Amino acid sequence: MINILIYGKNSFLAKNFTSNYKSKYNLFFFNKYFKQRNTFEKKITKFVKKNKITHIINFAACNDNSLFNNNSKQIFNSNFSLPVTLLEISNNLNLDIFLFLSQEIDKNDSKFDNFYSLSKNLLFEYIKYSNNKNRIRIINIDSVYGPFDLNFNRLVPAIIKNILQNKKKNSINLNQNKSMIYVCDIIKIIGPLIISKKKIIYKKIKSTKFHIGSIYSFLKKYHLHNSYDNIKNYKSFITTYNWYLKYYGKTK
C-alpha cells in the first residue's frame, strides 16, 4: 500500500497533484509549520509511523528570487533546512522522498546570484554528497502555471485576472519572453516516479519559452469570442483560463 505524506499542501502544485491522485493513493497532509527543527522532526516522525507513510513529497518552497529580498531566513528555512530535514527523516525511516529544485539555478552566470539560487544550489550539493540508503526523486522545474494558482502577483494569474476584470490599463509587462511549464506536465511525470524502484532519479523537466504579449492576446481573444487559434503549446492556457473563470468568485 502506498501512503504519501504531502508537505506544503497549499501550494498550487500540491493541489493539482492531490486532485489527480487522491483516488489512486492514500494521501496524508502534515500541517505543522517548520520552525524549530527538533520539535518538527519529532512530530513528523510520529505522524509518519502512525500512518505507515511510504513516500514524502515536499511541495513547500519560498520562491522569492529577488536580488533585494529581505526574507533570507525564510528562504533558507523553506528551500534548504526543511528539505534537508525531510531527507534525513526519509533516510532514517527508509521512505521514498520527492524534492524539487529550480531551473533558476541554471539561469544566471553566477549560481549565487540571489539567495533563492543559493539555497537551491546548497540543497542540490547536499543531496549529491549525502550517504542515503532510501530512494530519492529530484525534480528540477522552471516557473509553473496552471489551475489552483491563487497568487495574483505571478504572471499568468495576473494576466487572467486582468482579462476577467476587463481592465483597460495593463500594468503587466507584455514585452517579454518567459520560460514556463504547465503544471499538469509535472504531475504526469511524478506519477511513474512514485512506483519506480530506482534508487536515485534526477529529472529536469523541459520548459517552453513564451512571449507574454502573445499569451495575453490569445486569452483576450478567447475571452471575447470563445474561440482561439490552434497554436501549439497554447491550449494549456485555455484550460488554465477556464479554471479561473469557473472559480473566479473565490479568487477576487
XYZ file of C-alpha atoms in Angstrom:
252
model
C 0.000 0.000 0.000
C 1.350 3.426 -0.970
C 0.741 6.079 1.688
C 2.007 9.501 0.643
C 2.695 12.357 3.017
C 2.138 15.713 1.331
C 4.017 18.622 2.827
C 3.119 22.086 1.535
C -0.481 21.184 0.703
C -1.420 24.815 -0.014
C 0.918 25.153 -2.974
C -0.958 25.008 -6.257
C 1.372 22.254 -7.433
C 0.284 20.168 -4.427
C -3.379 20.915 -5.126
C -3.022 19.713 -8.700
C -1.272 16.560 -7.509
C -3.977 15.900 -4.918
C -6.741 16.448 -7.456
C -5.170 13.924 -9.831
C -4.059 11.213 -7.404
C -6.439 11.304 -4.419
C -8.350 8.282 -5.708
C -5.220 6.289 -6.567
C -3.092 6.643 -3.427
C -3.663 7.268 0.261
C -2.730 10.899 0.777
C -1.885 12.366 4.179
C -1.248 16.031 4.975
C 1.170 17.180 7.655
C 0.218 20.713 8.694
C 2.875 21.672 11.235
C 4.987 24.645 10.201
C 8.744 24.098 10.045
C 10.255 26.409 12.639
C 12.188 24.534 15.300
C 13.834 21.505 13.753
C 13.863 19.228 16.810
C 10.161 19.729 17.580
C 9.199 19.419 13.931
C 11.281 16.270 13.460
C 9.702 14.523 16.458
C 6.150 15.363 15.397
C 6.520 14.412 11.736
C 8.330 11.172 12.637
C 5.442 10.240 14.932
C 2.970 11.128 12.162
C 4.868 9.026 9.615
C 4.982 5.964 11.856
C 1.342 6.254 12.907
C 0.081 6.454 9.314
C 2.599 3.969 7.862
C 3.854 6.526 5.343
C 5.865 5.128 2.419
C 6.542 8.338 0.451
C 7.110 12.017 1.247
C 6.545 14.722 -1.367
C 7.753 18.164 -0.348
C 5.846 20.840 -2.256
C 6.746 23.636 0.176
C 9.084 26.371 -1.074
C 9.792 30.078 -0.906
C 10.118 31.286 -4.493
C 11.319 34.831 -3.877
C 14.211 35.231 -6.326
C 14.511 38.985 -5.997
C 18.025 40.392 -5.705
C 16.822 42.668 -2.931
C 14.603 40.411 -0.825
C 14.617 40.879 2.931
C 13.436 37.410 3.937
C 16.646 35.439 3.521
C 15.986 33.434 6.701
C 12.603 32.245 5.430
C 14.078 31.347 2.031
C 16.869 29.346 3.646
C 14.470 27.539 6.010
C 11.994 26.667 3.255
C 14.435 25.766 0.497
C 17.280 24.167 2.418
C 16.698 23.407 6.111
C 13.219 21.922 5.620
C 14.050 19.611 2.680
C 17.290 18.506 4.373
C 15.304 17.592 7.489
C 12.763 15.661 5.402
C 15.584 13.965 3.528
C 17.204 12.792 6.753
C 13.890 11.573 8.159
C 13.133 9.656 4.981
C 16.587 8.110 5.069
C 16.245 7.052 8.711
C 12.802 5.519 8.108
C 13.575 4.246 4.592
C 10.901 6.297 2.809
C 10.846 7.429 -0.806
C 11.172 11.200 -0.999
C 10.448 13.789 -3.696
C 12.295 17.108 -3.605
C 12.046 19.986 -6.066
C 14.877 22.068 -7.416
C 14.525 25.126 -9.610
C 15.987 25.842 -13.035
C 16.592 29.296 -11.643
C 19.945 27.907 -10.508
C 20.945 27.397 -14.159
C 19.807 30.761 -15.486
C 22.378 33.098 -14.011
C 26.066 33.495 -14.773
C 26.595 33.118 -11.056
C 24.851 30.290 -9.251
C 24.708 32.538 -6.222
C 23.067 35.497 -7.933
C 20.394 35.686 -5.258
C 19.567 33.943 -2.002
C 16.964 31.771 -3.695
C 19.549 30.397 -6.134
C 21.988 29.926 -3.283
C 19.511 27.926 -1.198
C 18.588 25.649 -4.115
C 22.224 25.080 -5.043
C 23.112 24.241 -1.457
C 20.283 21.699 -1.398
C 21.489 20.113 -4.628
C 25.061 19.863 -3.354
C 23.868 18.401 -0.063
C 21.880 15.704 -1.862
C 24.794 14.816 -4.135
C 27.183 14.226 -1.260
C 24.784 12.667 1.231
C 25.007 8.983 2.003
C 21.375 7.928 1.675
C 20.063 4.381 1.515
C 16.496 5.316 0.577
C 15.041 6.220 -2.821
C 15.274 9.896 -3.807
C 13.468 11.667 -6.645
C 14.813 15.106 -7.538
C 12.665 17.137 -9.926
C 14.125 20.301 -11.451
C 11.428 22.671 -12.658
C 11.103 26.139 -14.137
C 8.321 28.656 -13.496
C 4.988 26.819 -13.355
C 1.498 27.903 -14.419
C -1.886 26.245 -14.299
C -5.092 25.782 -12.257
C -5.276 26.391 -8.485
C -2.659 29.177 -8.505
C -4.157 31.993 -6.425
C -1.024 34.120 -6.248
C -2.007 37.071 -8.418
C 1.467 38.536 -8.173
C 2.520 35.738 -10.511
C 2.435 36.385 -14.230
C -0.257 34.050 -15.608
C -2.772 34.583 -12.772
C -2.246 38.357 -13.120
C -2.906 38.198 -16.888
C -6.102 36.190 -16.496
C -7.388 38.359 -13.645
C -6.738 41.439 -15.780
C -8.752 39.932 -18.653
C -11.632 38.715 -16.475
C -11.945 42.134 -14.848
C -11.824 43.825 -18.272
C -9.151 46.237 -17.138
C -8.227 48.774 -19.789
C -4.911 49.671 -18.216
C -2.377 46.895 -18.215
C 0.378 47.058 -15.615
C 1.835 43.740 -16.812
C 4.989 43.852 -18.890
C 3.806 42.161 -22.085
C 7.010 42.787 -23.973
C 8.980 39.904 -22.500
C 9.684 36.240 -23.003
C 9.411 33.750 -20.165
C 10.150 30.036 -19.888
C 7.330 28.163 -18.160
C 5.998 24.652 -17.530
C 2.346 23.661 -17.428
C 1.613 22.175 -14.015
C -0.078 19.055 -15.408
C 3.116 18.154 -17.286
C 4.870 17.964 -13.925
C 2.082 15.948 -12.323
C 2.225 13.382 -15.147
C 5.934 12.868 -14.531
C 5.546 12.433 -10.772
C 3.122 9.512 -11.191
C 5.538 6.930 -12.678
C 8.289 8.012 -10.289
C 6.153 7.003 -7.302
C 6.302 3.335 -8.288
C 9.808 3.334 -9.778
C 12.323 1.104 -7.977
C 15.393 3.098 -9.000
C 17.313 4.448 -6.038
C 18.054 7.973 -7.281
C 16.242 9.750 -10.096
C 17.094 13.236 -11.296
C 14.521 14.657 -13.698
C 14.866 18.051 -15.334
C 11.532 18.961 -16.891
C 11.761 20.858 -20.152
C 10.164 24.282 -20.167
C 8.735 26.236 -23.105
C 9.572 29.855 -23.847
C 6.502 32.047 -24.391
C 6.059 35.655 -25.443
C 3.850 37.175 -22.759
C 2.129 39.592 -25.119
C 1.127 36.672 -27.344
C -0.370 34.816 -24.380
C -2.341 37.917 -23.405
C -3.678 38.411 -26.946
C -4.508 34.712 -27.239
C -6.512 34.672 -24.000
C -8.132 38.048 -24.695
C -9.482 36.726 -27.993
C -10.753 33.586 -26.285
C -12.404 35.707 -23.577
C -14.195 37.939 -26.097
C -15.134 35.387 -28.756
C -14.877 31.992 -27.025
C -12.638 30.837 -29.859
C -8.927 30.552 -30.344
C -6.251 29.841 -32.913
C -4.823 26.328 -32.791
C -1.373 27.348 -31.566
C 0.961 24.620 -30.360
C 1.519 24.651 -26.573
C -1.206 27.266 -26.016
C -4.178 25.011 -25.254
C -2.963 24.617 -21.676
C -3.625 28.334 -21.197
C -7.257 27.767 -22.187
C -7.568 25.035 -19.558
C -5.999 27.369 -17.026
C -8.245 30.265 -18.039
C -11.377 28.092 -17.764
C -10.423 27.096 -14.231
C -10.167 30.759 -13.204
C -13.435 31.538 -14.957
C -15.188 28.781 -13.002
C -13.705 29.728 -9.642
C -13.353 33.456 -10.110
C -15.849 34.275 -7.371
C -13.470 32.645 -4.905
C -10.376 34.412 -6.219
C -11.386 38.062 -6.223
